[in-house]
Amino acid sequence: MTIQKAPAAAPAATETAPALRVRDLVVRYGRGRRAAAEPAVNGVTFDIASGETVGLVGESGSGKTTIGKAILGLQRVTEGSVQYRGRDITHASLGERRDLGGELRAVFQDPYSSFNPRRTIGASLIEPLRLRGVSRADAVGRARSMLERVGLPADAVDRYPRQFSGGQRQRIAVARALICDPSLVVCDEAVSALDLSTQAQVLNLLADLRDERGLSYLFIAHDIAVVRFLAQRVLVLYRGQVMESGPAAGVTDAPKHPYTQALTAASPVPRPTEQAERRARREVLVVGGASAAAPTSVGCPYAARCPLATELCRTERPALRPIDDRLVACHYAS
Amino acid sequence: MTAPLTPTAPSAVRPQGGRPLARLVRRPPAVAGALWLAFIVIASLTAPLWLPYPTEQQDFSAVLAGPSPAHWLGTDELGRDLLSRIFAAGGGTLAASTIGAVVAMLVAVPLALIAASGGERVEGVINRVTEVMLAIPAFIIMLAVIGVVGTNMPIIMAIFGFLISSGMYRVFVGAAKSLQAQLYVDAASVDGIRPVGISLKHVLPGMLNTVMVQFALVFAVAIMLQAGLAFIGFGPPIPQPSWGGMIQAASQHVYDAPWMMVPTGIVLALTVLSANVVADALAATTDVPQLQIALREPKRRMRAGASTADTQAAAGEGLRVRALAVGSEAVTLVSDVSLDVRPGRVLGLVGESGCGKTLTALSLIGLLPPGIRPQAGEVLWNGHDLTRLSEREFMRIRGREIALISQEPMRALDPMFTVGYQLGGAIRRLQKVGRAAARAEAAALLGKVGIVDAPTVLRLYPHEISGGMAQRVAIALALAGRPRLLVADEPTTALDVTVQAEILDLLRSIIADTGMSMVLVTHDFGVVADICDDVVVMYAGEVVESGSVHSVLEGPQHPYAMALLAADPHAGVEAESQRLASIPGQVPQPKDWPDGCRFADRCRFSTEACRRPIALTPRRSAEGEVRCIRSAELTAAGVTWAAAPAGVEPERVRIEPERVGAAEAAQAPTRRAEPEEARL
Ligand SMILES: Nc1ncnc2c1ncn2[C@@H]1O[C@H](COP(=O)(O)OP(=O)(O)OP(=O)(O)O)[C@@H](O)[C@H]1O
Ligand code: SF4
Ligand code: SF4
Ligand SMILES: [Mg+2]
């Protein structure tokens, strides 16, 4: 995300290369006549360093999940590239990805559909290990100790997903992601479906495991406060484009892009007095309704809702430019 | 198959488990069908061993005879024994039908799996090909084949299976695609499983039931088809018996020997019918994704023993709930809930899932799920106890005085009708006005909920509008009867924060304009802080703390409320420790509620005294109530529920015995991190 270094060509360069390097990623759903009018992801560039957590926030449909899927190889990339520890995996086949050794893993949102209801927890957990040639007994042993690490009894291996609550399933999903010692985990709304106290448990667990194992996370969530808790840096996405990126604390506490400002202002805080002040400030902003958004092919994608939009905004797309410690795509941000 | 034959007792959250075959057994017609099929298969296969006569043996003393001791089912025009011929024909017919069905499945299932996993282009090609196949007139092709290969039934049925497979593919590809879209399929791809492996391991097992259903249907059609072919003379070569051929022969003698039609006809009809019944039963047991929606889906409920509304109108205005308990026959789900909502005020009902927020809210509007009813206490609305109203009496209040907004705005709208039709209908029903007046009022209401282009939106169908717009329409629908109390169950949970803010603003301005009151169910303290005047925090089916929003959110006195607020990342208080406060374990199930404090198992401050029943008491130097014997002491000492340092968790864990083997699950080991003692 910072200034681009010379691309590390050889796989040998893994030491210097970031864990993940995404360049000008474009993903367009559909093909030929059925192609979507607007790409779901439109020219997104960022890096994730080893041990770093990068958060991805934005409203529903902004392309967060699509970016995660493109990185995991679950969605075909239209343009741009994805490099993992210096190796280009943009169009890597499943076999090539498997040769990465299970280092790129995922935790998905829905604790209810991310496990096959017909298979035991153990069967789901050992699958990636078995594919990588680990013997059955070893794999089961690792599954048991991984389950204990995420705070579940080891004999959960013999149970079915329906016997666990949402929070417990999310812990199991974390165990599945970590069982083959990944270095990067894509967490797509990993805690969004959970209640407050369970959400806190899983967030703490993710933070502990990261510190313990030096993991990198791409942490996708629609809730900017949750992202702020876990991520060092965030990317704010709108209609598939990065509006603002930079240190998590700075972007959430002092956003520079009008869209980030609208997003943080709209997220209510649980302190009534402060919330009343925030609301008063938001009302002054007169943000255009989310429903008023109409696609613009030229110009700033946020122009239809932006309180500051001018003619320039509607005719010229603002490039991401560095302002202080971050990148902002707005003509008027400073 | 050891499943019990008795249907499971209906309960609120009905377990949806069990294997298809086990569930099949609970349907008597299906059992009869399956038994008949088993009988016919076994009898036909073993026919050579027990047939009373060789199939071609002619008994000229009994031509066209009815049933007799010698010929149980009678004889045909050549005096051949019908019983022998039916079962001799059976084997070939059933075998050929099976071949047809197997071929159809062997073609259609792999095609569906490939289409579902192969991406749009592959699916497009397969769709194109099957469309062409569907257009082929199958019967004519089969007649042509007969012209070439003769009446070789196995081959003809195999070709029939192939031709019909394009129709089967249509059915399967939908199922395969929905399974392929499950997150566990994505997870398996990330594991590195190849597409073929995913299809076989994760998609195919989920489709098996659908495949069995279609198999049974094709099997039945194949039997009919063979009979049809034999009837028009394309059956097995002549002396050889076939059901169709026998029916054809019988049809020549409907007048002089009507009986002859009966045995073959019945066997054929029963067999086809059985296959259909079994298919039906299998289809009815098809696994549906287990969504726990039972409590969320309000259904009309008829209350038995309804008495007339009492007339003690003195008790004052607004909503007043006293010691309300709600539950089913077997278990109490909400107990001792008391709350007050004065006109123009907004009360927040907050807590984690399963704490009884929704049930409490639904009992205010008489929409509790089937089997669940108020058990004790009263819900006083302007002095009338709503728990005593009959469904008919409630109909007069619901929508007019008290209205509901639900979490899923789309669920409030019928996908089949336009927004205008639904809104207009509601206005005409609730306000008793004419069509034109209703239309004008609908447009006005949409304007009121902030929809700019009302005439256009009125013409749209629900799927044509966004989630935020749908929630606005749902609110307009709720406002149609000019209610005085709005019950809103997580009205913004499914929406983006920016849209949520707009909807909250809208609700705030409506309340300011109309002076109506609102009960808002939410799990989000930010929403409570934003819009509520008072708040009730629920835990495990009871109120643990209540009071004004300011005093409860800024100075919680119940350990659970303290913990929840500390666990909220929006509170932004975690900065130094880089950890969020969390509560070990999880909310206990209603049947596991202890007599004492229901939070005791998870509470850092629990003592022996907490094991006794605990009543609501006034909060320390603030209005409102709290259900904790140590709250005054803790509050006085300024204790908070701080985040535990790394390593003190993992917390105690208990496996949900939810639906499966409670005994087995109950043995899950429990571990406990030492609770931090309160520093008092
Ligand atoms: N399989 C698909 N086919 C076609 N379009 C899709 C598909 N999946 C997503 N889209 C579209 O791509 C855009 C980005 O979707 P994406 O799921 O990445 O958003 P998101 O930011 O993850 O949203 P949410 O917060 O709702 O999960 C949306 O406009 C969506 O409708
Ligand atoms: S470029 Fe213009 S329209 Fe876009 S965010 Fe900045 S001010 Fe608003
Ligand atoms: S009564 Fe006891 S266990 Fe319950 S919340 Fe208070 S201190 Fe904790
Ligand atoms: Mg998403």
Short mmCIF file of N, CA, C and O in Angstrom, two decimals, chain A residues 30-31 59-60 69 74 94 98 105 108 110 113-118 127-128 131-132 151 162-165 168 171 176 195 197 199-201 203-204 208 223 225 229 266-273 275 279 282 289-290, chain B residues 120-121 182-184 186-187 189-195 201-202 206 352-353 496-498 500-502 505 508 525-526 529-530 549-550 553-554 569-571 574 578-581 583 585-586 650-651 653-656 658 660:
data_model
loop_
_atom_site.label_atom_id
_atom_site.label_comp_id
_atom_site.label_asym_id
_atom_site.label_seq_id
_atom_site.Cartn_x
_atom_site.Cartn_y
_atom_site.Cartn_z
N GLY A 30 -19.53 -12.20 -14.24
CA GLY A 30 -20.18 -12.48 -15.52
C GLY A 30 -19.21 -12.32 -16.67
O GLY A 30 -18.15 -11.73 -16.55
N ARG A 31 -19.57 -12.89 -17.81
CA ARG A 31 -18.72 -12.80 -18.98
C ARG A 31 -19.54 -12.43 -20.19
O ARG A 31 -20.75 -12.65 -20.20
N GLU A 59 -19.57 -0.52 2.78
CA GLU A 59 -20.95 -0.94 2.88
C GLU A 59 -21.17 -2.24 2.14
O GLU A 59 -20.30 -2.71 1.40
N SER A 60 -22.35 -2.79 2.31
CA SER A 60 -22.71 -4.00 1.61
C SER A 60 -22.57 -3.78 0.09
O SER A 60 -22.98 -2.75 -0.42
N LYS A 69 -12.23 -13.33 -2.03
CA LYS A 69 -12.36 -14.51 -2.88
C LYS A 69 -11.30 -14.53 -3.97
O LYS A 69 -10.77 -15.58 -4.32
N LEU A 74 -10.97 -18.16 -5.26
CA LEU A 74 -12.35 -18.63 -5.38
C LEU A 74 -13.09 -17.84 -6.44
O LEU A 74 -14.22 -18.17 -6.79
N LEU A 94 -5.49 -24.82 -8.59
CA LEU A 94 -5.63 -25.36 -7.24
C LEU A 94 -4.38 -26.12 -6.83
O LEU A 94 -3.93 -26.03 -5.69
N ARG A 98 -2.09 -25.49 -3.70
CA ARG A 98 -1.86 -26.48 -2.67
C ARG A 98 -0.37 -26.58 -2.36
O ARG A 98 0.02 -26.84 -1.22
N ARG A 105 -5.18 -19.15 4.17
CA ARG A 105 -6.39 -19.80 4.68
C ARG A 105 -7.50 -18.80 4.90
O ARG A 105 -7.30 -17.60 4.74
N PHE A 108 -14.77 -17.80 7.35
CA PHE A 108 -15.90 -17.14 6.70
C PHE A 108 -16.93 -16.65 7.71
O PHE A 108 -16.90 -16.99 8.87
N ASP A 110 -20.48 -16.92 8.01
CA ASP A 110 -21.66 -17.54 8.57
C ASP A 110 -21.29 -18.81 9.31
O ASP A 110 -20.94 -19.80 8.72
N SER A 113 -23.25 -21.99 7.89
CA SER A 113 -23.07 -22.71 6.62
C SER A 113 -21.60 -22.94 6.29
O SER A 113 -21.29 -23.43 5.23
N SER A 114 -20.69 -22.59 7.20
CA SER A 114 -19.30 -22.80 6.81
C SER A 114 -18.81 -24.20 7.18
O SER A 114 -17.65 -24.51 6.97
N PHE A 115 -19.69 -25.02 7.73
CA PHE A 115 -19.32 -26.42 7.93
C PHE A 115 -20.35 -27.32 7.26
O PHE A 115 -21.55 -27.05 7.35
N ASN A 116 -19.86 -28.38 6.64
CA ASN A 116 -20.76 -29.33 6.03
C ASN A 116 -21.50 -30.06 7.14
O ASN A 116 -20.89 -30.74 7.95
N PRO A 117 -22.84 -29.91 7.20
CA PRO A 117 -23.58 -30.48 8.32
C PRO A 117 -23.49 -31.99 8.38
O PRO A 117 -23.79 -32.59 9.41
N ARG A 118 -23.07 -32.63 7.29
CA ARG A 118 -23.06 -34.08 7.26
C ARG A 118 -21.74 -34.68 7.71
O ARG A 118 -21.58 -35.89 7.73
N GLU A 127 -9.12 -32.64 6.85
CA GLU A 127 -9.10 -32.69 5.39
C GLU A 127 -7.86 -32.00 4.78
O GLU A 127 -7.15 -32.60 3.99
N PRO A 128 -7.62 -30.73 5.12
CA PRO A 128 -6.46 -30.07 4.51
C PRO A 128 -5.15 -30.77 4.86
O PRO A 128 -4.24 -30.83 4.03
N LEU A 131 -4.75 -33.93 2.74
CA LEU A 131 -4.39 -33.59 1.37
C LEU A 131 -2.91 -33.26 1.26
O LEU A 131 -2.34 -33.31 0.19
N ARG A 132 -2.32 -32.87 2.35
CA ARG A 132 -0.91 -32.49 2.32
C ARG A 132 -0.06 -33.62 2.85
O ARG A 132 1.08 -33.40 3.26
N GLY A 151 -9.99 -23.19 22.60
CA GLY A 151 -10.86 -23.19 23.77
C GLY A 151 -12.00 -24.17 23.71
O GLY A 151 -13.01 -23.98 24.36
N ARG A 162 -23.87 -29.11 14.16
CA ARG A 162 -25.11 -28.62 14.77
C ARG A 162 -25.06 -28.69 16.29
O ARG A 162 -25.91 -28.12 16.96
N GLN A 163 -24.08 -29.38 16.84
CA GLN A 163 -24.00 -29.46 18.30
C GLN A 163 -23.29 -28.27 18.92
O GLN A 163 -23.07 -28.23 20.11
N PHE A 164 -22.88 -27.32 18.08
CA PHE A 164 -22.13 -26.18 18.61
C PHE A 164 -22.89 -24.89 18.37
O PHE A 164 -23.61 -24.74 17.38
N SER A 165 -22.69 -23.96 19.29
CA SER A 165 -23.32 -22.65 19.12
C SER A 165 -22.54 -21.85 18.09
O SER A 165 -21.46 -22.24 17.67
N GLN A 168 -19.00 -21.00 19.13
CA GLN A 168 -18.13 -22.17 19.12
C GLN A 168 -17.77 -22.57 17.69
O GLN A 168 -16.64 -22.93 17.41
N ARG A 171 -15.04 -20.49 16.49
CA ARG A 171 -13.76 -20.94 17.01
C ARG A 171 -13.25 -22.13 16.21
O ARG A 171 -12.06 -22.24 15.93
N ARG A 176 -9.81 -24.54 11.96
CA ARG A 176 -9.64 -25.11 10.62
C ARG A 176 -8.68 -24.26 9.81
O ARG A 176 -7.86 -24.77 9.06
N ASP A 195 -22.85 -12.62 18.85
CA ASP A 195 -23.27 -11.69 19.89
C ASP A 195 -22.05 -10.99 20.47
O ASP A 195 -20.94 -11.48 20.39
N SER A 197 -20.65 -10.63 23.47
CA SER A 197 -19.65 -11.26 24.34
C SER A 197 -18.89 -12.34 23.58
O SER A 197 -17.70 -12.52 23.77
N GLN A 199 -18.46 -12.34 20.32
CA GLN A 199 -17.64 -11.60 19.36
C GLN A 199 -16.32 -11.19 20.02
O GLN A 199 -15.25 -11.32 19.44
N ALA A 200 -16.43 -10.72 21.26
CA ALA A 200 -15.22 -10.32 21.98
C ALA A 200 -14.31 -11.51 22.20
O ALA A 200 -13.09 -11.41 22.03
N GLN A 201 -14.89 -12.66 22.54
CA GLN A 201 -14.06 -13.86 22.72
C GLN A 201 -13.29 -14.20 21.45
O GLN A 201 -12.10 -14.47 21.49
N LEU A 203 -12.65 -12.27 18.81
CA LEU A 203 -11.68 -11.22 18.46
C LEU A 203 -10.42 -11.35 19.30
O LEU A 203 -9.30 -11.26 18.78
N ASN A 204 -10.60 -11.59 20.60
CA ASN A 204 -9.43 -11.78 21.45
C ASN A 204 -8.61 -12.98 21.00
O ASN A 204 -7.38 -12.93 20.96
N ASP A 208 -4.78 -12.96 19.90
CA ASP A 208 -3.78 -13.77 20.59
C ASP A 208 -3.03 -14.65 19.62
O ASP A 208 -1.80 -14.76 19.67
N ASP A 223 -18.18 -3.45 9.90
CA ASP A 223 -18.23 -2.64 11.12
C ASP A 223 -16.85 -2.05 11.40
O ASP A 223 -15.90 -2.75 11.77
N ALA A 225 -15.67 -0.29 13.73
CA ALA A 225 -15.14 -0.39 15.09
C ALA A 225 -14.47 -1.74 15.32
O ALA A 225 -13.45 -1.84 16.00
N PHE A 229 -10.39 -2.50 16.06
CA PHE A 229 -9.84 -3.25 17.18
C PHE A 229 -8.70 -4.16 16.74
O PHE A 229 -7.68 -4.26 17.41
N ALA A 266 -21.82 7.51 11.12
CA ALA A 266 -23.08 6.76 11.19
C ALA A 266 -23.00 5.62 12.19
O ALA A 266 -24.03 5.10 12.60
N SER A 267 -21.80 5.21 12.57
CA SER A 267 -21.67 4.08 13.47
C SER A 267 -21.90 4.56 14.90
O SER A 267 -21.11 5.33 15.43
N PRO A 268 -22.99 4.14 15.53
CA PRO A 268 -23.34 4.73 16.82
C PRO A 268 -22.47 4.19 17.96
O PRO A 268 -22.09 3.03 17.94
N VAL A 269 -22.13 5.04 18.91
CA VAL A 269 -21.36 4.60 20.07
C VAL A 269 -22.31 4.40 21.26
O VAL A 269 -23.33 5.06 21.34
N PRO A 270 -21.94 3.49 22.15
CA PRO A 270 -22.86 3.15 23.24
C PRO A 270 -22.84 4.15 24.40
O PRO A 270 -23.12 3.76 25.53
N ARG A 271 -22.47 5.39 24.15
CA ARG A 271 -22.51 6.39 25.23
C ARG A 271 -23.48 7.50 24.81
O ARG A 271 -23.20 8.24 23.87
N PRO A 272 -24.62 7.56 25.46
CA PRO A 272 -25.72 8.42 24.99
C PRO A 272 -25.32 9.87 24.77
O PRO A 272 -25.69 10.46 23.76
N THR A 273 -24.56 10.45 25.71
CA THR A 273 -24.24 11.86 25.56
C THR A 273 -23.37 12.08 24.33
O THR A 273 -23.65 12.94 23.49
N GLN A 275 -23.08 10.10 21.81
CA GLN A 275 -23.81 9.76 20.61
C GLN A 275 -24.70 10.93 20.18
O GLN A 275 -24.83 11.21 18.99
N ARG A 279 -24.48 12.70 16.60
CA ARG A 279 -25.63 12.80 15.71
C ARG A 279 -25.81 14.25 15.25
O ARG A 279 -26.06 14.53 14.09
N ARG A 282 -23.40 14.90 12.64
CA ARG A 282 -23.76 14.22 11.39
C ARG A 282 -24.87 14.96 10.66
O ARG A 282 -24.86 15.09 9.45
N GLY A 289 -28.52 10.57 0.95
CA GLY A 289 -29.02 9.28 1.35
C GLY A 289 -28.34 8.15 0.60
O GLY A 289 -27.97 8.30 -0.57
N ALA A 290 -28.15 7.03 1.28
CA ALA A 290 -27.53 5.88 0.63
C ALA A 290 -28.38 5.45 -0.55
O ALA A 290 -27.88 4.93 -1.54
N GLU B 120 -19.53 -20.39 -15.21
CA GLU B 120 -20.61 -19.97 -16.08
C GLU B 120 -20.53 -20.55 -17.49
O GLU B 120 -21.52 -20.96 -18.07
N ARG B 121 -19.28 -20.60 -18.03
CA ARG B 121 -19.18 -21.00 -19.42
C ARG B 121 -19.58 -22.46 -19.58
O ARG B 121 -20.37 -22.81 -20.45
N GLN B 182 -22.53 -22.96 -0.84
CA GLN B 182 -22.35 -22.96 0.61
C GLN B 182 -20.91 -22.57 0.97
O GLN B 182 -19.97 -22.87 0.24
N LEU B 183 -20.79 -21.91 2.11
CA LEU B 183 -19.46 -21.49 2.53
C LEU B 183 -18.54 -22.67 2.76
O LEU B 183 -17.34 -22.57 2.60
N TYR B 184 -19.09 -23.83 3.14
CA TYR B 184 -18.17 -24.93 3.40
C TYR B 184 -17.53 -25.44 2.13
O TYR B 184 -16.48 -26.08 2.17
N ASP B 186 -16.54 -23.27 -0.25
CA ASP B 186 -15.41 -22.34 -0.35
C ASP B 186 -14.28 -22.79 0.58
O ASP B 186 -13.12 -22.79 0.21
N ALA B 187 -14.69 -23.17 1.80
CA ALA B 187 -13.67 -23.59 2.77
C ALA B 187 -12.91 -24.79 2.25
O ALA B 187 -11.68 -24.87 2.38
N SER B 189 -12.39 -25.58 -0.89
CA SER B 189 -11.48 -25.12 -1.95
C SER B 189 -10.22 -24.54 -1.36
O SER B 189 -9.12 -24.77 -1.84
N VAL B 190 -10.40 -23.76 -0.30
CA VAL B 190 -9.23 -23.19 0.34
C VAL B 190 -8.37 -24.29 0.93
O VAL B 190 -7.14 -24.20 0.94
N ASP B 191 -9.00 -25.36 1.38
CA ASP B 191 -8.24 -26.51 1.87
C ASP B 191 -7.37 -27.10 0.76
O ASP B 191 -6.39 -27.77 1.03
N GLY B 192 -7.77 -26.88 -0.49
CA GLY B 192 -7.01 -27.43 -1.61
C GLY B 192 -7.66 -28.65 -2.22
O GLY B 192 -7.02 -29.38 -2.97
N ILE B 193 -8.90 -28.91 -1.91
CA ILE B 193 -9.59 -30.04 -2.54
C ILE B 193 -9.95 -29.67 -3.96
O ILE B 193 -10.41 -28.57 -4.24
N ARG B 194 -9.74 -30.63 -4.89
CA ARG B 194 -10.03 -30.34 -6.29
C ARG B 194 -11.54 -30.33 -6.51
O ARG B 194 -12.28 -30.94 -5.76
N PRO B 195 -11.95 -29.65 -7.59
CA PRO B 195 -13.40 -29.54 -7.86
C PRO B 195 -14.11 -30.88 -7.85
O PRO B 195 -15.21 -30.99 -7.32
N LYS B 201 -17.66 -35.04 -2.42
CA LYS B 201 -17.70 -35.07 -0.96
C LYS B 201 -18.74 -34.12 -0.39
O LYS B 201 -19.33 -34.39 0.65
N HIS B 202 -18.89 -32.96 -0.99
CA HIS B 202 -19.72 -31.94 -0.35
C HIS B 202 -21.02 -31.68 -1.08
O HIS B 202 -21.99 -31.29 -0.46
N GLY B 206 -25.36 -34.03 -0.44
CA GLY B 206 -26.51 -33.17 -0.16
C GLY B 206 -27.63 -33.34 -1.17
O GLY B 206 -28.77 -32.98 -0.94
N GLU B 352 -28.24 -10.43 24.50
CA GLU B 352 -27.69 -11.28 23.45
C GLU B 352 -28.78 -12.18 22.89
O GLU B 352 -29.86 -12.27 23.46
N SER B 353 -28.47 -12.87 21.80
CA SER B 353 -29.51 -13.71 21.20
C SER B 353 -29.89 -14.80 22.19
O SER B 353 -29.06 -15.28 22.95
N ASP B 496 -26.89 -1.49 6.36
CA ASP B 496 -25.61 -0.81 6.51
C ASP B 496 -25.71 0.30 7.54
O ASP B 496 -26.78 0.89 7.71
N VAL B 497 -24.57 0.64 8.19
CA VAL B 497 -24.65 1.68 9.23
C VAL B 497 -25.18 2.99 8.69
O VAL B 497 -25.91 3.69 9.39
N THR B 498 -24.82 3.34 7.46
CA THR B 498 -25.30 4.62 6.93
C THR B 498 -26.82 4.59 6.77
O THR B 498 -27.51 5.55 7.09
N GLN B 500 -28.78 2.51 8.42
CA GLN B 500 -29.30 2.41 9.79
C GLN B 500 -29.49 3.81 10.38
O GLN B 500 -30.52 4.09 10.99
N ALA B 501 -28.49 4.67 10.19
CA ALA B 501 -28.60 6.02 10.74
C ALA B 501 -29.81 6.74 10.14
O ALA B 501 -30.54 7.42 10.86
N GLU B 502 -30.02 6.56 8.84
CA GLU B 502 -31.18 7.21 8.22
C GLU B 502 -32.49 6.68 8.80
O GLU B 502 -33.42 7.45 9.06
N ASP B 505 -33.03 8.02 12.24
CA ASP B 505 -33.47 9.41 12.15
C ASP B 505 -34.96 9.47 11.80
O ASP B 505 -35.71 10.25 12.37
N ARG B 508 -37.05 8.51 14.73
CA ARG B 508 -37.04 9.58 15.71
C ARG B 508 -38.01 10.69 15.32
O ARG B 508 -38.78 11.18 16.13
N PHE B 525 -25.81 -1.66 21.53
CA PHE B 525 -25.91 -0.58 22.51
C PHE B 525 -25.80 0.79 21.84
O PHE B 525 -26.30 1.78 22.38
N GLY B 526 -25.14 0.85 20.70
CA GLY B 526 -25.05 2.12 19.99
C GLY B 526 -26.44 2.59 19.55
O GLY B 526 -26.78 3.76 19.68
N ALA B 529 -28.23 3.84 22.56
CA ALA B 529 -27.76 5.17 22.94
C ALA B 529 -28.32 6.22 22.00
O ALA B 529 -28.58 7.35 22.40
N ASP B 530 -28.50 5.83 20.75
CA ASP B 530 -28.92 6.81 19.76
C ASP B 530 -30.39 7.19 19.89
O ASP B 530 -30.74 8.35 19.73
N VAL B 549 -31.56 5.44 29.78
CA VAL B 549 -30.43 5.08 28.95
C VAL B 549 -29.14 5.68 29.49
O VAL B 549 -28.11 5.01 29.57
N HIS B 550 -29.21 6.94 29.90
CA HIS B 550 -28.00 7.58 30.40
C HIS B 550 -27.44 6.84 31.60
O HIS B 550 -26.26 6.51 31.64
N LEU B 553 -26.35 2.96 30.60
CA LEU B 553 -25.20 2.81 29.70
C LEU B 553 -23.94 3.47 30.25
O LEU B 553 -22.83 3.00 30.00
N GLU B 554 -24.13 4.54 30.98
CA GLU B 554 -22.94 5.20 31.50
C GLU B 554 -22.53 4.70 32.87
O GLU B 554 -21.38 4.88 33.27
N PRO B 569 -16.83 -3.31 21.04
CA PRO B 569 -15.68 -2.60 20.47
C PRO B 569 -16.01 -1.14 20.15
O PRO B 569 -15.10 -0.32 20.05
N HIS B 570 -17.30 -0.83 20.02
CA HIS B 570 -17.65 0.57 19.74
C HIS B 570 -17.40 1.48 20.93
O HIS B 570 -17.35 2.69 20.79
N ALA B 571 -17.29 0.87 22.12
CA ALA B 571 -17.07 1.69 23.29
C ALA B 571 -15.67 2.29 23.25
O ALA B 571 -15.41 3.33 23.85
N GLU B 574 -10.84 -0.14 25.00
CA GLU B 574 -9.91 -1.25 25.16
C GLU B 574 -8.47 -0.84 24.88
O GLU B 574 -7.56 -1.63 25.02
N GLN B 578 -5.41 -3.73 24.53
CA GLN B 578 -5.52 -4.39 23.24
C GLN B 578 -6.36 -5.65 23.31
O GLN B 578 -6.23 -6.54 22.48
N ARG B 579 -7.19 -5.73 24.31
CA ARG B 579 -8.11 -6.87 24.38
C ARG B 579 -9.48 -6.35 24.77
O ARG B 579 -9.60 -5.34 25.45
N LEU B 580 -10.50 -7.08 24.35
CA LEU B 580 -11.85 -6.72 24.74
C LEU B 580 -12.22 -7.55 25.96
O LEU B 580 -11.78 -8.68 26.11
N ALA B 581 -13.06 -6.96 26.81
CA ALA B 581 -13.59 -7.77 27.90
C ALA B 581 -14.49 -8.82 27.29
O ALA B 581 -15.14 -8.59 26.28
N ILE B 583 -17.11 -12.46 28.24
CA ILE B 583 -17.76 -13.22 29.30
C ILE B 583 -17.49 -14.68 29.01
O ILE B 583 -17.75 -15.14 27.90
N GLY B 585 -17.92 -18.66 28.66
CA GLY B 585 -19.09 -19.50 28.48
C GLY B 585 -20.16 -18.86 27.64
O GLY B 585 -19.88 -17.94 26.88
N GLN B 586 -21.36 -19.34 27.77
CA GLN B 586 -22.46 -18.80 26.98
C GLN B 586 -23.76 -18.80 27.75
O GLN B 586 -23.85 -19.39 28.83
N PRO B 650 -8.49 -19.41 27.48
CA PRO B 650 -9.83 -19.82 27.07
C PRO B 650 -10.75 -20.11 28.25
O PRO B 650 -10.32 -20.66 29.26
N GLU B 651 -11.99 -19.76 27.99
CA GLU B 651 -12.95 -19.87 29.06
C GLU B 651 -13.51 -21.28 29.12
O GLU B 651 -13.31 -22.10 28.24
N VAL B 653 -16.06 -24.07 28.71
CA VAL B 653 -16.88 -24.31 27.53
C VAL B 653 -17.81 -25.46 27.78
O VAL B 653 -17.45 -26.45 28.39
N ARG B 654 -19.01 -25.29 27.34
CA ARG B 654 -19.98 -26.37 27.47
C ARG B 654 -20.57 -26.62 26.10
O ARG B 654 -20.95 -25.70 25.41
N ILE B 655 -20.62 -27.86 25.69
CA ILE B 655 -21.17 -28.17 24.37
C ILE B 655 -22.69 -28.13 24.46
O ILE B 655 -23.27 -28.67 25.38
N GLU B 656 -23.27 -27.50 23.45
CA GLU B 656 -24.72 -27.47 23.39
C GLU B 656 -25.25 -28.87 23.18
O GLU B 656 -24.89 -29.52 22.20
N GLU B 658 -27.95 -29.28 22.18
CA GLU B 658 -28.99 -28.86 21.24
C GLU B 658 -29.91 -29.97 20.78
O GLU B 658 -30.92 -30.27 21.38
N VAL B 660 -28.95 -33.18 19.37
CA VAL B 660 -28.52 -34.55 19.28
C VAL B 660 -28.17 -35.03 20.67
O VAL B 660 -27.84 -34.26 21.55
#
